[in-house]
Short mmCIF file of C-alpha atoms in Angstrom, two decimals:
data_model
loop_
_atom_site.label_atom_id
_atom_site.label_comp_id
_atom_site.label_asym_id
_atom_site.label_seq_id
_atom_site.Cartn_x
_atom_site.Cartn_y
_atom_site.Cartn_z
CA MET A 1 14.29 11.60 5.41
CA MET A 2 11.03 9.74 4.92
CA ALA A 3 10.22 6.11 5.83
CA LEU A 4 7.14 4.03 5.05
CA LYS A 5 6.19 0.99 7.13
CA LEU A 6 3.33 -1.47 6.82
CA ILE A 7 1.59 -1.73 10.21
CA THR A 8 -1.37 -4.00 9.45
CA PRO A 9 -1.31 -6.12 6.28
CA PRO A 10 -4.51 -6.99 4.43
CA ALA A 11 -6.61 -9.70 6.07
CA SER A 12 -7.26 -11.48 2.76
CA GLU A 13 -6.15 -11.46 -0.87
CA PRO A 14 -7.75 -9.93 -4.00
CA VAL A 15 -7.67 -13.36 -5.68
CA SER A 16 -9.00 -16.36 -3.76
CA LEU A 17 -7.42 -19.79 -3.69
CA ASP A 18 -10.42 -21.16 -5.62
CA GLU A 19 -10.04 -18.48 -8.33
CA ALA A 20 -6.32 -19.22 -8.70
CA LYS A 21 -6.90 -22.98 -8.84
CA ALA A 22 -9.62 -22.53 -11.47
CA TYR A 23 -7.26 -20.37 -13.56
CA LEU A 24 -4.52 -22.98 -13.20
CA ARG A 25 -7.02 -25.79 -13.92
CA ILE A 26 -6.16 -27.59 -10.69
CA ASP A 27 -8.90 -29.50 -8.89
CA THR A 28 -7.00 -31.15 -6.05
CA SER A 29 -5.82 -29.65 -2.77
CA ASP A 30 -2.29 -31.09 -3.01
CA GLU A 31 -0.76 -27.75 -4.04
CA ASP A 32 -2.94 -25.39 -1.97
CA ALA A 33 -0.08 -24.15 0.23
CA ILE A 34 2.11 -23.39 -2.78
CA ILE A 35 -0.69 -21.62 -4.65
CA SER A 36 -1.65 -19.61 -1.54
CA GLY A 37 1.94 -18.44 -1.25
CA LEU A 38 1.98 -17.49 -4.93
CA ILE A 39 -1.20 -15.44 -4.46
CA THR A 40 0.48 -13.39 -1.73
CA VAL A 41 3.67 -12.98 -3.77
CA ALA A 42 1.61 -11.86 -6.78
CA ARG A 43 -0.28 -9.26 -4.72
CA GLU A 44 2.93 -7.94 -3.20
CA TYR A 45 4.57 -7.66 -6.63
CA CYS A 46 1.55 -5.95 -8.20
CA GLU A 47 1.06 -3.55 -5.28
CA SER A 48 4.74 -2.66 -5.36
CA PHE A 49 4.73 -2.12 -9.13
CA GLN A 50 1.64 0.08 -8.97
CA ASN A 51 2.58 1.74 -5.66
CA ARG A 52 -0.94 1.00 -4.42
CA ALA A 53 -2.75 -0.79 -1.61
CA TYR A 54 -5.40 -3.19 -2.87
CA LEU A 55 -7.19 -4.41 0.24
CA THR A 56 -7.58 -2.46 3.48
CA GLN A 57 -4.23 -2.08 5.25
CA THR A 58 -2.61 0.32 7.71
CA TRP A 59 0.59 2.24 6.94
CA GLU A 60 2.82 4.61 8.88
CA LEU A 61 4.76 7.37 7.16
CA SER A 62 7.61 8.86 9.23
CA PHE A 63 9.72 11.98 8.75
CA ASP A 64 12.85 13.17 10.53
CA ASP A 65 11.82 16.83 10.18
CA PHE A 66 8.56 18.69 9.79
CA PRO A 67 7.47 18.03 6.19
CA ASP A 68 5.96 20.70 4.00
CA MET A 69 2.19 20.59 3.71
CA PRO A 70 0.27 19.22 1.93
CA ILE A 71 1.74 15.75 2.45
CA ARG A 72 1.01 13.13 -0.20
CA LEU A 73 0.41 9.74 1.42
CA PRO A 74 1.87 6.76 -0.48
CA ARG A 75 -0.04 3.61 -1.41
CA PRO A 76 -3.43 4.95 -2.52
CA PRO A 77 -6.33 4.88 -2.38
CA LEU A 78 -6.39 6.70 0.96
CA VAL A 79 -9.31 5.73 3.20
CA SER A 80 -8.59 7.70 6.38
CA VAL A 81 -5.89 9.17 8.60
CA GLU A 82 -5.79 7.61 12.06
CA SER A 83 -3.26 9.95 13.65
CA VAL A 84 -0.55 12.55 13.15
CA LYS A 85 2.07 12.43 15.92
CA VAL A 86 5.01 14.69 16.69
CA ILE A 87 7.76 13.34 18.95
CA ASP A 88 9.99 15.91 20.65
CA SER A 89 13.63 15.59 21.70
CA THR A 90 12.64 14.21 25.13
CA GLY A 91 10.52 11.45 23.53
CA GLU A 92 7.18 13.04 24.44
CA GLU A 93 4.48 12.42 21.83
CA THR A 94 1.96 15.04 20.82
CA VAL A 95 -1.01 13.79 18.79
CA LEU A 96 -2.43 16.53 16.59
CA ASP A 97 -6.14 17.11 16.93
CA PRO A 98 -7.90 15.95 13.74
CA SER A 99 -9.46 19.42 13.48
CA ASP A 100 -5.92 20.79 12.92
CA TYR A 101 -5.64 19.15 9.50
CA ILE A 102 -7.73 18.28 6.47
CA VAL A 103 -7.72 14.79 4.97
CA ASP A 104 -8.09 14.73 1.19
CA THR A 105 -9.27 11.28 0.08
CA ASP A 106 -10.38 12.61 -3.33
CA SER A 107 -6.85 13.18 -4.63
CA GLU A 108 -4.64 10.35 -5.74
CA PRO A 109 -2.51 9.82 -3.87
CA GLY A 110 -4.48 11.14 -0.92
CA ARG A 111 -3.00 13.91 1.16
CA ILE A 112 -3.30 15.92 4.32
CA ALA A 113 -2.95 19.67 4.79
CA PHE A 114 -3.26 22.01 7.72
CA ALA A 115 -6.64 23.54 8.45
CA GLN A 116 -6.82 27.33 8.10
CA GLY A 117 -4.52 28.99 10.63
CA LYS A 118 -2.93 25.77 11.89
CA CYS A 119 0.74 24.76 11.75
CA TRP A 120 3.27 22.37 13.28
CA PRO A 121 3.81 22.75 17.04
CA SER A 122 6.88 24.69 18.19
CA VAL A 123 9.01 21.86 19.60
CA GLU A 124 12.52 20.55 19.13
CA LEU A 125 12.16 17.24 17.32
CA ARG A 126 14.01 14.05 18.11
CA PRO A 127 16.65 13.29 15.46
CA VAL A 128 14.83 10.48 13.60
CA ASN A 129 11.21 9.54 12.88
CA ALA A 130 9.92 12.60 14.69
CA VAL A 131 6.69 13.00 12.71
CA LYS A 132 4.50 9.92 12.21
CA ILE A 133 1.33 9.73 10.16
CA ARG A 134 -0.70 6.54 10.49
CA TYR A 135 -3.36 5.91 7.89
CA THR A 136 -5.56 3.32 6.24
CA ALA A 137 -5.42 2.66 2.51
CA GLY A 138 -6.92 0.23 0.02
CA TYR A 139 -9.97 -0.36 -2.14
CA GLY A 140 -11.68 -2.24 0.67
CA ASP A 141 -12.65 -5.79 -0.18
CA SER A 142 -11.67 -7.92 -3.15
CA ASN A 143 -14.73 -7.12 -5.27
CA LYS A 144 -13.57 -3.47 -5.46
CA VAL A 145 -10.07 -4.32 -6.72
CA PRO A 146 -9.84 -3.56 -10.46
CA GLN A 147 -10.28 -6.58 -12.72
CA SER A 148 -7.04 -5.72 -14.55
CA VAL A 149 -5.16 -6.19 -11.26
CA LYS A 150 -6.80 -9.56 -10.63
CA GLN A 151 -5.96 -10.68 -14.17
CA ALA A 152 -2.35 -9.55 -13.77
CA MET A 153 -2.14 -11.48 -10.51
CA LEU A 154 -3.53 -14.65 -12.10
CA ILE A 155 -1.05 -14.45 -14.98
CA TYR A 156 1.79 -13.87 -12.52
CA ILE A 157 0.63 -16.82 -10.37
CA ALA A 158 0.41 -19.13 -13.41
CA HIS A 159 3.85 -18.08 -14.63
CA ARG A 160 5.45 -18.66 -11.23
CA TYR A 161 3.62 -21.96 -10.78
CA GLU A 162 4.78 -23.25 -14.16
CA ASN A 163 8.29 -21.73 -13.84
CA PRO A 164 9.20 -21.86 -10.14
CA ASP A 165 12.88 -21.07 -10.72
CA SER A 166 12.26 -18.14 -13.06
CA ASP A 167 12.72 -14.61 -11.80
CA ASP A 168 11.22 -12.85 -14.82
CA VAL A 169 7.75 -11.30 -14.95
CA PRO A 170 5.64 -11.66 -18.09
CA ASP A 171 5.35 -8.36 -19.98
CA VAL A 172 1.55 -8.67 -20.02
CA VAL A 173 1.50 -8.35 -16.20
CA ARG A 174 3.16 -4.93 -16.35
CA THR A 175 1.00 -3.99 -19.35
CA LEU A 176 -2.17 -4.69 -17.33
CA LEU A 177 -0.85 -2.78 -14.29
CA TRP A 178 0.73 0.21 -16.02
CA PRO A 179 -2.38 2.38 -16.67
CA GLU A 180 -3.17 2.69 -12.93
CA ARG A 181 0.46 2.91 -11.75
CA VAL A 182 1.14 5.73 -9.31
CA VAL A 183 4.42 7.61 -9.54
CA PRO A 184 6.14 7.01 -6.18
CA VAL A 185 5.69 9.78 -3.63
#
């Protein structure tokens, strides 16, 4: 089994409060808290739909057993791999040396593979979450996030602002996001 967990969320949003307010044609601060919440909800929806990470964030991918290499890391674009840990049946952690594996940030999604002649250690694994890969993903800062994503977010924000009880998503949002959607790993 595989599990994916967000460790460190992005420190900011791809769309600023000022950008959202300008799009909504709002010039007071009365609704700032509501609009800020909608910005976060819009990013989370868009990231989930595209299976991507927009701004820098840290993820941990866990496996119950040794996975086959290469391992595709969800939520591209991959920036770096912080660690690969193996936890044995006694709870002892072994951190693989970074020279034991190759990080491929050119592929999408990014992946890791063993270096020539390297393999998983010979240990009995604990029953769950025995292999953990921690990595950083995202485009970096907001000016590197594709404009189509920002536009989809603004449309989503406006729709939710104008229709707070609606649970539908305008088709144009998915249309803007679809070309860069990643098939889930």
